[in-house]
Amino acid sequence: MASLGDLERAVMDLLWAGQEAATANTLRDLLAKSTRAEGGSAGHEGKDLAVTTVLTVLSRLERKGLVERERGTRPHRYQSVSSREEHTAELMHEVLGSAPDREAVLARFIGSVTDTEAETLRKLLGRN
Amino acid sequence: MASLGDLERAVMDLLWAGQEAATANTLRDLLAKSTRAEGGSAGHEGKDLAVTTVLTVLSRLERKGLVERERGTRPHRYQSVSSREEHTAELMHEVLGSAPDREAVLARFIGSVTDTEAETLRKLLGRN
DNA sequence: GGGAGACTTCTACATGACGTAGAAATGATT
DNA sequence: AATCATTTCTACGTCATGTAGAAGTCTCCC
């Protein structure tokens, strides 16, 4: 239900980054960040997009329920509905639920988790 | 990298089912199963597809690395590269890896897992 | 109040994935 | 060799996505 294209993904990343940084997250902010992140690692690199392009994507993300926009303020404020972590965790659940035998999947999943992660999990599941 | 369409998904399900049942998993087998599963629960229901349609999908799945086919035997034998559980677990890892802070994601993930699943996880992670 | 510029909405097009399948090629069977 | 099964090629419609121009709407300043 929620697969994102490269640009959509990139925009979500911008939003998430802005969330953490408690930015206004107005269209202009996003564009600024996007161009500034030019030299970044992976992702949707360079060639600054047209304003409308980003707007279109934001609208689509809104339709998909991933983004919410405040229409009250004039330059609308955009923000992701859930944090990157929540979103990702949800996706994981979605995937997990796509198989009939969830327990079996979990077994495989745990099997290839890093040691650190395993440790984290133990803590999280801590006896109770 | 690996999102499947409805039909592709349905075909994978057939393959997986065949795997468990240790069927020959030849095109004919798949078609048979598919029509028989007509009344099934969800998925790609009814209206038996053209033989070529399924073949096309199988080829695409092969290209995607999800299906392997034995070209030696005459009616080719098709089989999934990994079990449904492995495949699903891999997907989960893929998703998990898509976020920078994996630990945080795991935290959220664990937070919304059923009790039974949590129990399973504890067992799987049991002191080593 | 009216104009300029910022911001948003509409509309549109290209590309690629996927569902769907006919036509043609290839292999098996008698 | 003729026939039938199986596979490969080719093709088309639809939908998601990247991309953006044109036009409409708001704000702000003079």
XYZ file of C-alpha atoms (C1' of nucleotides) in Angstrom:
316
model
C 0.000 0.000 0.000
C 2.867 2.391 0.498
C 5.664 2.129 -1.961
C 7.422 5.355 -2.710
C 9.174 6.487 -5.823
C 12.660 7.957 -5.643
C 11.545 11.530 -5.573
C 8.772 10.850 -3.127
C 11.275 9.119 -0.939
C 13.661 12.041 -1.203
C 10.955 14.489 -0.258
C 9.972 12.421 2.742
C 13.596 12.466 3.799
C 13.632 16.223 3.592
C 10.498 16.415 5.662
C 11.874 14.075 8.255
C 15.103 16.007 8.418
C 13.139 19.178 8.892
C 11.074 17.584 11.618
C 14.138 16.777 13.642
C 15.513 20.220 13.072
C 12.154 21.723 13.980
C 12.127 23.801 10.807
C 9.075 25.496 9.456
C 9.037 22.970 6.645
C 7.605 25.274 4.138
C 8.048 24.572 0.472
C 10.899 27.026 0.333
C 12.664 25.357 3.234
C 12.446 22.030 1.528
C 13.806 23.346 -1.726
C 16.646 25.042 0.100
C 17.545 21.877 1.929
C 17.265 19.806 -1.213
C 19.743 21.906 -3.141
C 22.035 22.187 -0.179
C 22.057 18.405 0.206
C 23.362 18.223 -3.326
C 26.717 16.674 -2.510
C 25.025 14.161 -0.241
C 25.403 10.408 -0.316
C 22.723 8.539 -2.191
C 19.227 9.468 -3.148
C 17.725 11.757 -5.647
C 20.735 14.035 -6.192
C 21.066 17.419 -7.757
C 19.516 19.200 -10.717
C 17.214 21.384 -8.659
C 13.669 20.598 -9.505
C 10.936 23.002 -10.442
C 8.930 24.282 -7.546
C 5.812 22.728 -8.960
C 7.446 19.369 -9.153
C 7.988 19.263 -5.441
C 4.503 20.579 -4.844
C 3.045 17.839 -6.962
C 4.944 15.235 -5.055
C 3.874 16.718 -1.769
C 0.261 16.551 -2.880
C 0.614 12.949 -3.861
C 2.212 12.128 -0.558
C -0.645 13.917 1.127
C -3.142 11.829 -0.814
C -1.251 8.730 0.273
C -1.640 9.802 3.849
C 2.044 10.231 4.499
C 2.079 13.983 4.615
C -0.160 16.500 6.256
C -0.258 20.159 5.363
C -1.427 23.112 7.350
C -3.502 25.154 4.997
C -4.052 27.851 7.566
C -0.733 29.600 7.400
C 0.030 31.157 4.109
C 3.075 29.451 2.929
C 1.598 26.075 3.820
C 3.485 24.030 6.336
C 4.155 20.426 5.386
C 4.950 17.633 7.760
C 5.137 13.896 7.735
C 2.307 12.153 9.480
C 4.625 9.744 11.230
C 8.296 9.817 12.039
C 10.711 8.007 9.841
C 11.087 5.310 12.464
C 7.377 4.822 12.935
C 6.822 4.747 9.253
C 9.544 2.204 8.717
C 8.342 0.051 11.570
C 4.854 0.099 10.102
C 6.214 -0.997 6.790
C 7.999 -3.839 8.475
C 4.767 -4.955 10.065
C 3.051 -4.741 6.743
C 5.662 -6.967 5.203
C 5.586 -9.353 8.113
C 1.837 -9.624 7.801
C 2.071 -10.470 4.127
C 3.142 -13.997 4.949
C 0.845 -16.558 6.532
C 3.402 -17.892 8.964
C 4.588 -14.826 10.792
C 6.499 -16.768 13.407
C 8.520 -18.518 10.750
C 9.310 -15.227 9.120
C 10.413 -13.774 12.416
C 12.705 -16.716 12.908
C 14.451 -16.027 9.598
C 14.443 -12.357 10.315
C 16.159 -12.734 13.651
C 18.589 -15.117 12.102
C 20.183 -12.403 10.054
C 20.161 -9.509 12.404
C 23.436 -8.007 13.571
C 24.709 -8.734 17.056
C 24.124 -5.201 18.202
C 20.595 -5.333 16.946
C 20.007 -8.652 18.635
C 21.213 -7.100 21.842
C 18.876 -4.179 21.390
C 16.018 -6.520 20.807
C 16.773 -8.496 23.939
C 16.659 -5.322 25.951
C 13.431 -4.241 24.362
C 11.814 -7.580 24.982
C 13.198 -7.712 28.442
C 11.566 -10.196 30.736
C 8.332 -8.923 32.212
C 14.014 -3.361 -5.311
C 11.401 -6.025 -5.036
C 7.839 -4.886 -5.148
C 5.454 -7.298 -6.762
C 2.276 -6.651 -8.662
C -0.882 -8.542 -7.799
C -0.468 -11.181 -10.433
C 3.203 -11.605 -9.704
C 2.344 -11.993 -6.086
C -0.308 -14.566 -6.900
C 2.103 -16.544 -9.019
C 4.705 -16.540 -6.287
C 2.051 -17.858 -3.941
C 1.333 -20.684 -6.319
C 5.003 -21.505 -6.549
C 5.406 -21.462 -2.817
C 2.378 -23.638 -2.354
C 3.800 -26.062 -4.869
C 7.114 -26.058 -3.095
C 5.558 -27.205 0.142
C 3.537 -29.818 -1.665
C 6.636 -30.920 -3.555
C 4.827 -30.641 -6.871
C 6.569 -30.606 -10.212
C 5.649 -26.939 -10.520
C 5.339 -26.994 -14.218
C 3.330 -24.343 -15.960
C 0.398 -26.705 -16.213
C 0.524 -27.441 -12.505
C 0.441 -23.793 -11.699
C -2.487 -23.130 -13.961
C -4.357 -26.042 -12.477
C -3.749 -24.829 -8.967
C -4.667 -21.293 -9.879
C -8.084 -22.215 -11.243
C -8.698 -24.603 -8.397
C -7.912 -21.894 -5.878
C -10.680 -19.847 -7.436
C -12.915 -19.703 -4.390
C -9.970 -18.790 -2.216
C -9.756 -15.891 0.198
C -8.021 -12.834 -1.169
C -5.592 -12.326 -4.006
C -5.850 -12.397 -7.705
C -9.091 -14.383 -8.020
C -10.645 -16.164 -10.921
C -11.025 -15.576 -14.638
C -8.394 -18.085 -15.706
C -5.603 -16.319 -17.442
C -4.060 -17.130 -20.767
C -1.155 -19.512 -20.585
C 1.121 -16.884 -22.013
C 0.153 -14.429 -19.358
C 1.447 -16.646 -16.626
C 4.546 -17.411 -18.652
C 5.244 -13.737 -19.056
C 4.907 -13.168 -15.375
C 7.166 -16.080 -14.635
C 9.790 -14.651 -16.932
C 9.598 -11.313 -15.239
C 9.898 -12.924 -11.858
C 12.904 -14.778 -13.177
C 14.469 -11.561 -14.350
C 13.844 -10.128 -10.911
C 15.699 -13.028 -9.418
C 12.762 -14.413 -7.528
C 12.169 -17.441 -9.693
C 14.482 -19.984 -11.168
C 13.577 -22.306 -13.987
C 15.047 -25.590 -15.032
C 15.382 -25.393 -18.747
C 16.625 -28.951 -18.964
C 13.371 -30.816 -18.599
C 10.918 -30.189 -21.309
C 8.002 -28.706 -19.637
C 10.258 -26.368 -17.697
C 10.157 -26.581 -13.954
C 9.714 -23.319 -12.089
C 10.598 -22.690 -8.500
C 11.014 -19.790 -6.177
C 14.590 -18.950 -5.339
C 13.795 -18.539 -1.676
C 10.989 -19.729 0.522
C 8.171 -17.415 1.304
C 9.539 -16.959 4.811
C 13.051 -16.216 3.677
C 11.803 -13.857 1.063
C 9.619 -12.023 3.527
C 12.379 -11.835 6.098
C 14.693 -10.386 3.477
C 12.141 -7.784 2.621
C 11.872 -6.889 6.265
C 15.609 -6.392 6.433
C 15.487 -4.285 3.342
C 12.889 -2.076 4.927
C 14.740 -1.925 8.191
C 17.879 -0.912 6.383
C 16.094 1.904 4.614
C 16.175 3.981 7.764
C 19.343 5.431 9.233
C 18.525 4.607 12.813
C 17.814 0.902 12.729
C 17.729 0.535 16.489
C 15.039 3.159 16.771
C 13.013 1.407 14.115
C 13.368 -1.884 15.899
C 12.121 -0.252 19.056
C 8.945 0.899 17.331
C 8.645 -2.419 15.602
C 8.792 -4.407 18.798
C 6.361 -2.022 20.366
C 3.565 -3.204 18.149
C 4.178 -6.868 17.936
C 1.644 -9.319 19.341
C 2.316 -11.053 22.629
C 2.777 -14.389 20.988
C 5.259 -12.934 18.585
C 7.133 -11.248 21.389
C 7.328 -14.589 23.108
C 8.646 -16.218 19.961
C 11.240 -13.527 19.633
C 12.416 -13.992 23.197
C 12.912 -17.656 22.539
C 14.755 -16.985 19.328
C 17.003 -14.463 20.949
C 17.537 -16.586 23.993
C 20.895 -16.208 25.606
C 23.562 -17.698 23.355
C -7.136 49.762 -4.376
C -4.049 47.916 -7.686
C 0.072 45.671 -9.167
C 4.109 42.545 -8.371
C 5.704 38.632 -6.722
C 5.138 34.455 -3.925
C 2.502 30.373 -3.463
C -0.806 26.936 -4.964
C -3.749 24.373 -8.107
C -4.639 22.412 -12.762
C -3.363 20.176 -16.511
C -0.185 17.513 -19.177
C 3.287 14.623 -20.957
C 7.022 10.947 -20.955
C 8.606 6.742 -19.058
C 8.444 2.470 -16.999
C 6.083 -1.397 -14.485
C 2.551 -4.625 -14.757
C -1.581 -7.271 -16.497
C -2.862 -9.364 -20.404
C -2.482 -12.045 -24.456
C -1.921 -13.182 -29.721
C 1.530 -14.748 -33.196
C 5.352 -17.116 -34.131
C 9.032 -20.293 -33.085
C 10.570 -24.568 -31.054
C 10.374 -29.180 -29.216
C 8.030 -33.595 -28.525
C 5.118 -37.581 -30.138
C 3.477 -40.780 -32.962
C 6.009 -35.243 -41.602
C 1.800 -33.628 -39.126
C 0.133 -32.332 -34.800
C -0.006 -30.784 -30.300
C 2.326 -28.788 -26.249
C 5.449 -25.427 -24.672
C 8.086 -21.409 -24.956
C 9.589 -16.944 -26.857
C 8.473 -12.446 -29.094
C 5.952 -8.710 -29.589
C 2.389 -5.641 -28.290
C -1.086 -2.926 -26.131
C -3.761 -0.655 -22.250
C -3.458 1.258 -17.704
C -1.498 3.194 -13.817
C 2.219 5.256 -10.875
C 5.714 8.477 -10.893
C 8.955 12.304 -12.359
C 8.697 16.501 -14.277
C 6.934 20.993 -15.163
C 4.234 24.931 -17.630
C -0.044 27.783 -17.302
C -3.169 29.769 -14.722
C -5.353 31.047 -10.489
C -5.024 32.950 -5.640
C -2.935 35.452 -1.759
C -0.008 39.000 0.369
C 2.243 42.974 0.752
C 3.555 47.444 -0.415
C 2.900 51.903 -2.571
